[in-house]
mmCIF file of N, CA and C in Angstrom:
data_model
loop_
_atom_site.group_PDB
_atom_site.id
_atom_site.type_symbol
_atom_site.label_atom_id
_atom_site.label_comp_id
_atom_site.label_asym_id
_atom_site.label_seq_id
_atom_site.Cartn_x
_atom_site.Cartn_y
_atom_site.Cartn_z
ATOM 1 N N MET A 282 102.627 57.218 137.249
ATOM 2 C CA MET A 282 102.198 57.547 135.577
ATOM 3 C C MET A 282 101.747 58.995 135.938
ATOM 4 N N GLU A 283 102.120 59.377 134.537
ATOM 5 C CA GLU A 283 101.471 60.854 134.022
ATOM 6 C C GLU A 283 100.796 60.550 133.169
ATOM 7 N N ALA A 284 99.523 61.111 133.040
ATOM 8 C CA ALA A 284 98.691 60.845 131.795
ATOM 9 C C ALA A 284 97.692 62.324 131.581
ATOM 10 N N SER A 285 97.624 62.563 130.778
ATOM 11 C CA SER A 285 96.703 63.846 129.963
ATOM 12 C C SER A 285 96.006 63.494 128.940
ATOM 13 N N ILE A 286 94.901 64.220 129.028
ATOM 14 C CA ILE A 286 93.461 63.998 127.734
ATOM 15 C C ILE A 286 92.946 65.173 127.647
ATOM 16 N N GLN A 287 92.763 65.304 126.433
ATOM 17 C CA GLN A 287 92.607 66.450 125.498
ATOM 18 C C GLN A 287 91.132 66.035 124.838
ATOM 19 N N ARG A 288 89.631 66.696 125.090
ATOM 20 C CA ARG A 288 88.802 66.432 124.715
ATOM 21 C C ARG A 288 88.568 67.313 123.293
ATOM 22 N N PRO A 289 87.749 66.797 122.164
ATOM 23 C CA PRO A 289 87.980 68.127 121.034
ATOM 24 C C PRO A 289 86.967 69.169 121.827
ATOM 25 N N HIS A 290 87.808 70.068 121.212
ATOM 26 C CA HIS A 290 87.342 71.335 121.843
ATOM 27 C C HIS A 290 87.482 72.720 120.714
ATOM 28 N N HIS A 291 86.310 73.280 120.318
ATOM 29 C CA HIS A 291 86.596 74.355 119.541
ATOM 30 C C HIS A 291 86.460 75.808 119.609
ATOM 31 N N ALA A 292 87.530 76.397 119.525
ATOM 32 C CA ALA A 292 87.400 77.823 120.092
ATOM 33 C C ALA A 292 86.049 78.555 120.013
ATOM 34 N N GLY A 293 85.575 79.242 120.966
ATOM 35 C CA GLY A 293 84.274 79.900 120.962
ATOM 36 C C GLY A 293 84.794 81.385 120.923
ATOM 37 N N PRO A 294 83.548 82.094 121.404
ATOM 38 C CA PRO A 294 83.536 83.573 120.884
ATOM 39 C C PRO A 294 85.028 84.308 121.972
ATOM 40 N N GLY A 295 85.166 83.389 123.049
ATOM 41 C CA GLY A 295 86.549 83.982 123.776
ATOM 42 C C GLY A 295 87.475 83.886 123.631
ATOM 43 N N GLY A 296 87.719 83.023 122.548
ATOM 44 C CA GLY A 296 89.392 82.778 121.830
ATOM 45 C C GLY A 296 89.786 81.979 122.361
ATOM 46 N N ASP A 297 88.918 80.667 122.704
ATOM 47 C CA ASP A 297 90.224 79.604 123.560
ATOM 48 C C ASP A 297 90.704 79.186 122.453
ATOM 49 N N SER A 298 91.984 78.347 122.982
ATOM 50 C CA SER A 298 93.171 78.448 122.590
ATOM 51 C C SER A 298 93.423 76.390 122.958
ATOM 52 N N ASN A 299 92.649 76.075 123.749
ATOM 53 C CA ASN A 299 92.601 74.390 123.951
ATOM 54 C C ASN A 299 92.174 73.387 122.748
ATOM 55 N N ILE A 300 92.836 73.774 121.095
ATOM 56 C CA ILE A 300 92.336 73.090 120.050
ATOM 57 C C ILE A 300 93.000 72.173 119.353
ATOM 58 N N THR A 301 92.669 70.992 119.276
ATOM 59 C CA THR A 301 93.488 69.952 118.453
ATOM 60 C C THR A 301 92.199 69.889 116.763
ATOM 61 N N ALA A 302 92.599 70.353 115.743
ATOM 62 C CA ALA A 302 91.904 70.150 114.819
ATOM 63 C C ALA A 302 92.925 69.899 113.655
ATOM 64 N N ASP A 303 92.264 68.961 112.612
ATOM 65 C CA ASP A 303 92.555 68.699 111.388
ATOM 66 C C ASP A 303 92.220 70.014 110.275
ATOM 67 N N ASN A 304 92.952 69.847 109.162
ATOM 68 C CA ASN A 304 92.541 70.539 108.080
ATOM 69 C C ASN A 304 90.728 70.996 107.706
ATOM 70 N N ASN A 305 89.876 69.764 108.177
ATOM 71 C CA ASN A 305 88.751 70.174 107.775
ATOM 72 C C ASN A 305 87.675 70.385 109.331
ATOM 73 N N ASP A 306 88.809 71.096 110.242
ATOM 74 C CA ASP A 306 88.074 71.541 111.315
ATOM 75 C C ASP A 306 87.481 70.615 112.152
ATOM 76 N N HIS A 307 87.544 69.350 112.311
ATOM 77 C CA HIS A 307 87.038 68.245 112.993
ATOM 78 C C HIS A 307 88.243 68.133 114.292
ATOM 79 N N GLY A 308 87.148 67.920 115.186
ATOM 80 C CA GLY A 308 88.256 67.776 116.660
ATOM 81 C C GLY A 308 88.642 66.445 116.697
ATOM 82 N N PHE A 309 89.587 66.298 117.362
ATOM 83 C CA PHE A 309 90.417 64.815 117.860
ATOM 84 C C PHE A 309 90.457 65.017 119.096
ATOM 85 N N TYR A 310 90.378 63.080 119.680
ATOM 86 C CA TYR A 310 90.726 63.204 120.954
ATOM 87 C C TYR A 310 92.179 62.750 120.710
ATOM 88 N N ASP A 311 92.883 63.510 121.844
ATOM 89 C CA ASP A 311 94.012 63.064 122.328
ATOM 90 C C ASP A 311 94.546 62.575 123.548
ATOM 91 N N PHE A 312 95.381 61.396 123.831
ATOM 92 C CA PHE A 312 95.563 60.935 124.991
ATOM 93 C C PHE A 312 97.381 60.746 125.388
ATOM 94 N N SER A 313 97.772 60.756 126.020
ATOM 95 C CA SER A 313 99.410 60.901 126.172
ATOM 96 C C SER A 313 99.440 60.095 127.676
ATOM 97 N N LEU A 314 100.428 59.298 127.664
ATOM 98 C CA LEU A 314 100.571 58.597 129.227
ATOM 99 C C LEU A 314 102.270 58.190 129.122
ATOM 100 N N SER A 315 102.614 58.895 130.221
ATOM 101 C CA SER A 315 103.934 58.474 130.479
ATOM 102 C C SER A 315 104.247 57.366 131.672
ATOM 103 N N VAL A 316 105.037 56.109 131.470
ATOM 104 C CA VAL A 316 104.920 55.212 132.198
ATOM 105 C C VAL A 316 106.677 55.323 133.022
ATOM 106 N N PRO A 317 106.893 55.418 134.000
ATOM 107 C CA PRO A 317 108.215 55.103 134.287
ATOM 108 C C PRO A 317 108.618 53.365 134.543
ATOM 109 N N PHE A 318 109.614 53.138 134.495
ATOM 110 C CA PHE A 318 110.247 51.791 134.684
ATOM 111 C C PHE A 318 111.938 52.065 135.470
ATOM 112 N N PRO A 319 111.968 50.612 135.967
ATOM 113 C CA PRO A 319 113.508 50.650 136.917
ATOM 114 C C PRO A 319 114.742 51.278 135.868
ATOM 115 N N SER A 320 114.505 50.335 134.849
ATOM 116 C CA SER A 320 115.773 51.155 133.824
ATOM 117 C C SER A 320 115.262 51.283 132.384
ATOM 118 N N PRO A 321 115.707 51.448 131.582
ATOM 119 C CA PRO A 321 115.908 51.730 130.104
ATOM 120 C C PRO A 321 115.358 50.590 129.515
ATOM 121 N N MET A 322 116.247 49.393 130.038
ATOM 122 C CA MET A 322 115.852 48.074 129.303
ATOM 123 C C MET A 322 114.936 47.669 129.690
ATOM 124 N N GLU A 323 114.294 47.844 130.802
ATOM 125 C CA GLU A 323 112.945 47.751 131.301
ATOM 126 C C GLU A 323 111.800 47.958 130.306
ATOM 127 N N ALA A 324 111.947 49.581 130.229
ATOM 128 C CA ALA A 324 110.954 50.054 129.452
ATOM 129 C C ALA A 324 111.039 49.677 127.944
ATOM 130 N N GLU A 325 112.382 49.236 127.411
ATOM 131 C CA GLU A 325 112.075 49.071 126.149
ATOM 132 C C GLU A 325 111.250 47.310 125.696
ATOM 133 N N ILE A 326 111.421 46.554 127.071
ATOM 134 C CA ILE A 326 111.186 45.449 126.881
ATOM 135 C C ILE A 326 109.640 45.603 126.839
ATOM 136 N N ALA A 327 109.292 46.314 127.728
ATOM 137 C CA ALA A 327 107.655 47.006 127.919
ATOM 138 C C ALA A 327 107.120 47.116 126.382
ATOM 139 N N CYS A 328 107.872 47.906 125.846
ATOM 140 C CA CYS A 328 107.563 48.673 124.674
ATOM 141 C C CYS A 328 107.460 47.741 123.320
ATOM 142 N N ARG A 329 108.576 46.863 123.161
ATOM 143 C CA ARG A 329 108.356 45.461 122.198
ATOM 144 C C ARG A 329 107.181 44.480 122.669
ATOM 145 N N SER A 330 107.246 44.617 123.773
ATOM 146 C CA SER A 330 106.089 43.477 124.140
ATOM 147 C C SER A 330 104.677 44.288 124.003
ATOM 148 N N LEU A 331 104.717 45.318 123.992
ATOM 149 C CA LEU A 331 103.320 45.900 123.717
ATOM 150 C C LEU A 331 102.941 47.039 122.135
ATOM 151 N N ASP A 332 103.987 46.743 121.562
ATOM 152 C CA ASP A 332 103.784 47.300 120.048
ATOM 153 C C ASP A 332 104.051 46.309 119.031
ATOM 154 N N PRO A 333 103.711 45.136 119.126
ATOM 155 C CA PRO A 333 104.323 43.800 118.257
ATOM 156 C C PRO A 333 103.587 44.464 116.837
ATOM 157 N N ASP A 334 102.304 44.971 116.754
ATOM 158 C CA ASP A 334 101.501 45.157 115.178
ATOM 159 C C ASP A 334 101.126 46.898 115.398
ATOM 160 N N PRO A 335 101.438 47.248 114.055
ATOM 161 C CA PRO A 335 100.473 48.663 114.638
ATOM 162 C C PRO A 335 98.816 48.605 114.711
ATOM 163 N N GLU A 336 98.337 49.563 114.933
ATOM 164 C CA GLU A 336 96.910 50.028 115.179
ATOM 165 C C GLU A 336 96.395 49.944 113.379
ATOM 166 N N PRO A 337 95.011 49.091 113.830
ATOM 167 C CA PRO A 337 94.681 49.245 112.468
ATOM 168 C C PRO A 337 94.104 50.202 112.043
ATOM 169 N N ARG A 338 94.249 51.057 111.092
ATOM 170 C CA ARG A 338 93.816 51.821 110.251
ATOM 171 C C ARG A 338 92.337 52.221 110.082
ATOM 172 N N ARG A 339 91.515 51.114 110.056
ATOM 173 C CA ARG A 339 90.165 51.250 109.765
ATOM 174 C C ARG A 339 89.395 52.142 110.551
ATOM 175 N N ASN A 340 89.981 52.196 112.166
ATOM 176 C CA ASN A 340 89.307 52.759 113.197
ATOM 177 C C ASN A 340 89.501 54.182 113.400
ATOM 178 N N GLY A 341 90.500 54.977 112.704
ATOM 179 C CA GLY A 341 90.712 56.227 113.056
ATOM 180 C C GLY A 341 91.394 56.520 114.134
ATOM 181 N N VAL A 342 92.370 55.495 114.588
ATOM 182 C CA VAL A 342 92.874 55.794 115.615
ATOM 183 C C VAL A 342 94.546 55.698 115.589
ATOM 184 N N GLN A 343 95.017 56.236 116.013
ATOM 185 C CA GLN A 343 96.764 56.731 115.553
ATOM 186 C C GLN A 343 97.241 56.330 116.843
ATOM 187 N N ARG A 344 98.310 55.269 117.027
ATOM 188 C CA ARG A 344 98.919 55.070 118.367
ATOM 189 C C ARG A 344 100.496 55.126 118.470
ATOM 190 N N GLU A 345 101.218 55.733 119.142
ATOM 191 C CA GLU A 345 102.425 55.815 119.060
ATOM 192 C C GLU A 345 103.159 55.562 120.166
ATOM 193 N N LEU A 346 104.128 54.629 120.517
ATOM 194 C CA LEU A 346 104.869 54.439 121.313
ATOM 195 C C LEU A 346 106.282 54.411 121.077
ATOM 196 N N THR A 347 107.115 54.931 122.502
ATOM 197 C CA THR A 347 108.513 55.453 121.965
ATOM 198 C C THR A 347 109.215 55.086 123.602
ATOM 199 N N VAL A 348 110.575 55.030 123.680
ATOM 200 C CA VAL A 348 111.220 55.118 125.151
ATOM 201 C C VAL A 348 111.781 56.145 124.849
ATOM 202 N N ILE A 349 111.689 56.874 125.970
ATOM 203 C CA ILE A 349 113.017 57.994 126.149
ATOM 204 C C ILE A 349 113.106 57.708 127.744
ATOM 205 N N GLY A 350 114.431 57.172 127.467
ATOM 206 C CA GLY A 350 115.328 56.962 128.654
ATOM 207 C C GLY A 350 114.706 55.740 129.353
ATOM 208 N N ASN A 351 114.076 56.012 130.958
ATOM 209 C CA ASN A 351 113.596 54.935 131.516
ATOM 210 C C ASN A 351 112.299 54.993 131.640
ATOM 211 N N LYS A 352 111.591 55.788 130.199
ATOM 212 C CA LYS A 352 109.970 56.040 130.426
ATOM 213 C C LYS A 352 109.518 55.272 129.004
ATOM 214 N N LEU A 353 108.530 54.702 129.458
ATOM 215 C CA LEU A 353 107.767 54.470 127.916
ATOM 216 C C LEU A 353 106.648 55.195 127.836
ATOM 217 N N VAL A 354 106.777 56.223 126.922
ATOM 218 C CA VAL A 354 105.368 57.247 126.363
ATOM 219 C C VAL A 354 104.709 56.854 125.425
ATOM 220 N N LEU A 355 103.451 56.897 125.541
ATOM 221 C CA LEU A 355 102.510 56.618 124.615
ATOM 222 C C LEU A 355 101.612 57.963 124.243
ATOM 223 N N HIS A 356 101.048 57.836 122.856
ATOM 224 C CA HIS A 356 100.301 59.256 122.664
ATOM 225 C C HIS A 356 99.261 58.417 121.437
ATOM 226 N N TRP A 357 98.016 58.630 121.645
ATOM 227 C CA TRP A 357 96.967 58.530 121.316
ATOM 228 C C TRP A 357 96.279 59.730 120.210
ATOM 229 N N ARG A 358 95.715 59.186 119.202
ATOM 230 C CA ARG A 358 94.914 60.279 118.825
ATOM 231 C C ARG A 358 93.820 59.738 117.833
ATOM 232 N N ALA A 359 92.719 59.974 117.730
ATOM 233 C CA ALA A 359 91.393 59.247 117.424
ATOM 234 C C ALA A 359 89.898 60.577 117.084
ATOM 235 N N GLU A 360 89.546 60.280 115.936
ATOM 236 C CA GLU A 360 88.417 61.199 115.645
ATOM 237 C C GLU A 360 87.213 60.827 116.146
ATOM 238 N N GLU A 361 86.797 59.800 116.833
ATOM 239 C CA GLU A 361 85.651 59.030 117.144
ATOM 240 C C GLU A 361 85.970 58.755 118.611
ATOM 241 N N ALA A 362 84.966 59.165 119.640
ATOM 242 C CA ALA A 362 85.456 58.930 121.305
ATOM 243 C C ALA A 362 85.213 57.126 121.285
ATOM 244 N N ARG A 363 84.326 56.429 120.495
ATOM 245 C CA ARG A 363 84.317 54.879 121.178
ATOM 246 C C ARG A 363 85.410 54.508 120.773
ATOM 247 N N PHE A 364 86.147 54.592 119.361
ATOM 248 C CA PHE A 364 87.416 53.477 118.958
ATOM 249 C C PHE A 364 88.476 54.351 119.847
ATOM 250 N N PHE A 365 88.253 55.667 120.506
ATOM 251 C CA PHE A 365 89.472 56.058 121.065
ATOM 252 C C PHE A 365 89.308 55.018 122.500
ATOM 253 N N ARG A 366 88.236 54.839 122.985
ATOM 254 C CA ARG A 366 88.047 54.634 124.536
ATOM 255 C C ARG A 366 88.657 53.022 124.333
ATOM 256 N N VAL A 367 87.936 52.371 123.244
ATOM 257 C CA VAL A 367 87.999 50.817 122.952
ATOM 258 C C VAL A 367 89.763 50.803 123.074
ATOM 259 N N SER A 368 90.334 51.536 122.115
ATOM 260 C CA SER A 368 91.761 51.486 121.867
ATOM 261 C C SER A 368 92.987 51.738 123.169
ATOM 262 N N VAL A 369 92.706 52.578 123.988
ATOM 263 C CA VAL A 369 93.104 53.162 125.214
ATOM 264 C C VAL A 369 92.885 51.942 126.245
ATOM 265 N N THR A 370 91.691 51.735 126.577
ATOM 266 C CA THR A 370 91.407 50.733 127.499
ATOM 267 C C THR A 370 91.837 49.239 127.227
ATOM 268 N N THR A 371 91.621 48.825 125.687
ATOM 269 C CA THR A 371 92.525 47.508 125.579
ATOM 270 C C THR A 371 93.840 47.603 125.962
ATOM 271 N N PHE A 372 94.564 48.840 125.392
ATOM 272 C CA PHE A 372 95.970 48.728 125.583
ATOM 273 C C PHE A 372 96.470 48.717 126.949
ATOM 274 N N LEU A 373 95.375 49.487 127.757
ATOM 275 C CA LEU A 373 95.784 49.898 129.401
ATOM 276 C C LEU A 373 95.475 48.212 129.925
ATOM 277 N N ASP A 374 95.038 47.650 129.537
ATOM 278 C CA ASP A 374 94.770 46.062 129.908
ATOM 279 C C ASP A 374 96.031 45.272 129.909
ATOM 280 N N TYR A 375 96.436 45.088 128.601
ATOM 281 C CA TYR A 375 97.819 44.989 127.871
ATOM 282 C C TYR A 375 98.899 45.413 128.521
ATOM 283 N N LEU A 376 98.939 46.570 129.237
ATOM 284 C CA LEU A 376 100.070 47.372 129.754
ATOM 285 C C LEU A 376 99.942 46.782 131.360
ATOM 286 N N THR A 377 98.727 46.739 131.893
ATOM 287 C CA THR A 377 98.562 45.954 133.161
ATOM 288 C C THR A 377 99.368 44.527 133.385
ATOM 289 N N LEU A 378 99.266 43.916 132.276
ATOM 290 C CA LEU A 378 99.176 42.116 132.025
ATOM 291 C C LEU A 378 100.791 42.567 131.721
ATOM 292 N N VAL A 379 101.603 43.334 131.143
ATOM 293 C CA VAL A 379 103.090 43.361 130.882
ATOM 294 C C VAL A 379 103.782 43.528 132.173
ATOM 295 N N LEU A 380 103.066 44.697 132.963
ATOM 296 C CA LEU A 380 103.905 45.106 134.289
ATOM 297 C C LEU A 380 103.516 43.887 135.370
ATOM 298 N N GLN A 381 102.835 43.218 135.330
ATOM 299 C CA GLN A 381 102.149 42.277 136.343
ATOM 300 C C GLN A 381 103.388 40.746 135.748
ATOM 301 N N THR A 382 103.636 40.742 134.334
ATOM 302 C CA THR A 382 104.171 39.587 134.358
ATOM 303 C C THR A 382 105.862 40.356 134.429
ATOM 304 N N MET A 383 106.429 41.278 134.543
ATOM 305 C CA MET A 383 107.815 41.889 134.486
ATOM 306 C C MET A 383 107.698 41.819 136.430
ATOM 307 N N GLU A 384 106.891 42.074 136.791
ATOM 308 C CA GLU A 384 106.896 42.420 138.642
ATOM 309 C C GLU A 384 107.226 40.542 138.921
ATOM 310 N N ARG A 385 106.534 39.771 138.433
ATOM 311 C CA ARG A 385 106.667 38.345 138.785
ATOM 312 C C ARG A 385 107.861 37.495 138.290
ATOM 313 N N PHE A 386 108.493 37.845 137.029
ATOM 314 C CA PHE A 386 109.781 37.314 136.681
ATOM 315 C C PHE A 386 110.841 38.317 137.147
ATOM 316 N N GLY A 387 110.571 39.188 137.936
ATOM 317 C CA GLY A 387 111.832 40.003 138.060
ATOM 318 C C GLY A 387 112.834 41.286 136.779
ATOM 319 N N PRO A 388 113.748 41.978 137.346
ATOM 320 C CA PRO A 388 114.091 42.494 136.606
ATOM 321 C C PRO A 388 115.458 41.552 135.332
ATOM 322 N N PRO A 389 115.495 41.739 134.000
ATOM 323 C CA PRO A 389 115.954 41.094 133.261
ATOM 324 C C PRO A 389 117.589 40.922 134.205
ATOM 325 N N GLY A 390 118.273 39.742 133.193
ATOM 326 C CA GLY A 390 119.644 39.491 133.850
ATOM 327 C C GLY A 390 120.187 40.366 132.436
ATOM 328 N N PRO A 391 121.723 40.261 133.089
ATOM 329 C CA PRO A 391 122.958 40.791 132.254
ATOM 330 C C PRO A 391 122.702 39.810 130.837
ATOM 331 N N HIS A 392 122.438 38.445 130.924
ATOM 332 C CA HIS A 392 122.367 37.305 129.830
ATOM 333 C C HIS A 392 121.456 37.890 128.900
ATOM 334 N N LEU A 393 120.395 38.426 129.172
ATOM 335 C CA LEU A 393 119.238 38.560 128.064
ATOM 336 C C LEU A 393 119.509 39.407 127.062
ATOM 337 N N ASP A 394 119.194 39.080 125.882
ATOM 338 C CA ASP A 394 119.505 39.606 124.528
ATOM 339 C C ASP A 394 118.077 40.326 124.057
ATOM 340 N N THR A 395 117.808 41.494 124.028
ATOM 341 C CA THR A 395 116.768 41.914 123.681
ATOM 342 C C THR A 395 116.653 42.282 122.177
ATOM 343 N N SER A 396 117.602 42.074 121.309
ATOM 344 C CA SER A 396 117.562 42.378 119.829
ATOM 345 C C SER A 396 116.497 41.494 119.287
ATOM 346 N N PRO A 397 116.580 42.037 117.950
ATOM 347 C CA PRO A 397 115.228 41.161 117.169
ATOM 348 C C PRO A 397 115.680 39.933 116.732
#
Protein backbone atom coordinates (compact mmCIF):
# COMPACT_ATOMS: atom_id res chain seq x y z
CA MET A 1 0.00 0.00 0.00
CA GLU A 2 1.16 3.50 -0.73
CA ALA A 3 -0.12 6.41 1.31
CA SER A 4 0.56 10.09 1.66
CA ILE A 5 -0.90 12.73 3.91
CA GLN A 6 -0.66 16.49 3.84
CA ARG A 7 -1.61 18.63 6.80
CA PRO A 8 -2.80 22.19 6.40
CA HIS A 9 0.20 24.33 5.74
CA HIS A 10 0.18 27.99 4.90
CA ALA A 11 2.99 29.69 3.04
CA GLY A 12 5.29 31.60 5.34
CA PRO A 13 8.04 34.13 4.84
CA GLY A 14 10.24 31.45 3.26
CA GLY A 15 7.77 31.04 0.39
CA ASP A 16 6.84 27.41 1.14
CA SER A 17 4.86 25.85 -1.69
CA ASN A 18 3.34 22.83 0.16
CA ILE A 19 -0.13 24.33 0.46
CA THR A 20 -3.63 23.18 -0.32
CA ALA A 21 -6.11 26.02 0.08
CA ASP A 22 -9.54 27.07 -1.07
CA ASN A 23 -10.57 30.53 -2.25
CA ASN A 24 -10.95 31.68 1.36
CA ASP A 25 -7.35 30.65 2.11
CA HIS A 26 -8.48 27.95 4.57
CA GLY A 27 -6.27 24.84 4.72
CA PHE A 28 -7.53 21.36 3.89
CA TYR A 29 -6.40 17.95 5.01
CA ASP A 30 -5.63 15.65 2.09
CA PHE A 31 -4.98 11.91 2.21
CA SER A 32 -4.30 9.55 -0.69
CA LEU A 33 -3.99 5.78 -0.60
CA SER A 34 -3.26 3.24 -3.31
CA VAL A 35 -4.06 -0.43 -2.58
CA PRO A 36 -2.80 -3.04 -5.06
CA PHE A 37 -4.91 -6.15 -5.73
CA PRO A 38 -3.98 -9.34 -7.56
CA SER A 39 -6.25 -8.40 -10.47
CA PRO A 40 -8.30 -5.48 -11.80
CA MET A 41 -11.48 -7.50 -11.14
CA GLU A 42 -10.64 -7.81 -7.43
CA ALA A 43 -9.88 -4.08 -7.24
CA GLU A 44 -13.28 -3.36 -8.79
CA ILE A 45 -15.06 -5.74 -6.38
CA ALA A 46 -13.39 -4.00 -3.43
CA CYS A 47 -14.33 -0.57 -4.80
CA ARG A 48 -17.98 -1.54 -5.22
CA SER A 49 -18.03 -3.05 -1.74
CA LEU A 50 -16.50 0.04 -0.14
CA ASP A 51 -18.35 2.79 -1.96
CA PRO A 52 -22.07 1.94 -1.96
CA ASP A 53 -23.05 5.40 -0.72
CA PRO A 54 -21.42 8.82 -1.05
CA GLU A 55 -19.81 10.48 1.98
CA PRO A 56 -22.34 12.73 3.78
CA ARG A 57 -21.69 16.37 2.85
CA ARG A 58 -22.56 17.74 6.27
CA ASN A 59 -19.18 16.81 7.75
CA GLY A 60 -17.07 18.59 5.12
CA VAL A 61 -15.29 15.41 3.98
CA GLN A 62 -14.95 14.53 0.31
CA ARG A 63 -13.94 10.98 -0.60
CA GLU A 64 -13.15 9.64 -4.04
CA LEU A 65 -12.52 6.00 -4.96
CA THR A 66 -11.29 4.92 -8.37
CA VAL A 67 -9.83 1.78 -9.89
CA ILE A 68 -6.74 2.11 -12.05
CA GLY A 69 -5.60 -1.24 -13.37
CA ASN A 70 -5.30 -3.53 -10.38
CA LYS A 71 -5.11 -0.65 -7.86
CA LEU A 72 -7.84 0.85 -5.74
CA VAL A 73 -6.97 4.54 -5.45
CA LEU A 74 -8.54 6.62 -2.69
CA HIS A 75 -8.41 10.32 -1.95
CA TRP A 76 -9.88 12.29 0.94
CA ARG A 77 -10.13 16.01 1.46
CA ALA A 78 -11.51 17.55 4.64
CA GLU A 79 -11.74 20.92 6.28
CA GLU A 80 -11.60 19.70 9.89
CA ALA A 81 -9.13 17.25 11.40
CA ARG A 82 -11.63 15.36 13.52
CA PHE A 83 -14.01 14.61 10.62
CA PHE A 84 -11.02 13.74 8.46
CA ARG A 85 -9.68 11.32 11.10
CA VAL A 86 -13.07 9.62 11.67
CA SER A 87 -13.73 9.20 7.94
CA VAL A 88 -10.30 7.74 7.15
CA THR A 89 -10.21 5.49 10.23
CA THR A 90 -13.69 4.12 9.61
CA PHE A 91 -12.93 3.53 5.96
CA LEU A 92 -9.68 1.70 6.80
CA ASP A 93 -11.63 -0.57 9.17
CA TYR A 94 -14.02 -1.41 6.31
CA LEU A 95 -11.09 -1.92 3.92
CA THR A 96 -9.56 -4.40 6.39
CA LEU A 97 -12.84 -6.31 6.54
CA VAL A 98 -13.13 -6.41 2.73
CA LEU A 99 -9.52 -7.63 2.37
CA GLN A 100 -10.04 -10.35 4.99
CA THR A 101 -13.27 -11.46 3.32
CA MET A 102 -11.65 -11.59 -0.11
CA GLU A 103 -8.72 -13.54 1.31
CA ARG A 104 -11.05 -15.99 3.07
CA PHE A 105 -13.15 -16.74 -0.02
CA GLY A 106 -10.30 -16.60 -2.52
CA PRO A 107 -10.18 -15.05 -5.98
CA PRO A 108 -13.39 -14.68 -7.95
CA GLY A 109 -14.19 -17.46 -10.38
CA PRO A 110 -14.82 -16.92 -14.08
CA HIS A 111 -18.57 -17.36 -13.46
CA LEU A 112 -18.79 -14.25 -11.27
CA ASP A 113 -20.78 -11.45 -12.83
CA THR A 114 -19.90 -8.09 -11.16
CA SER A 115 -22.30 -6.00 -13.22
CA PRO A 116 -24.92 -4.04 -11.27
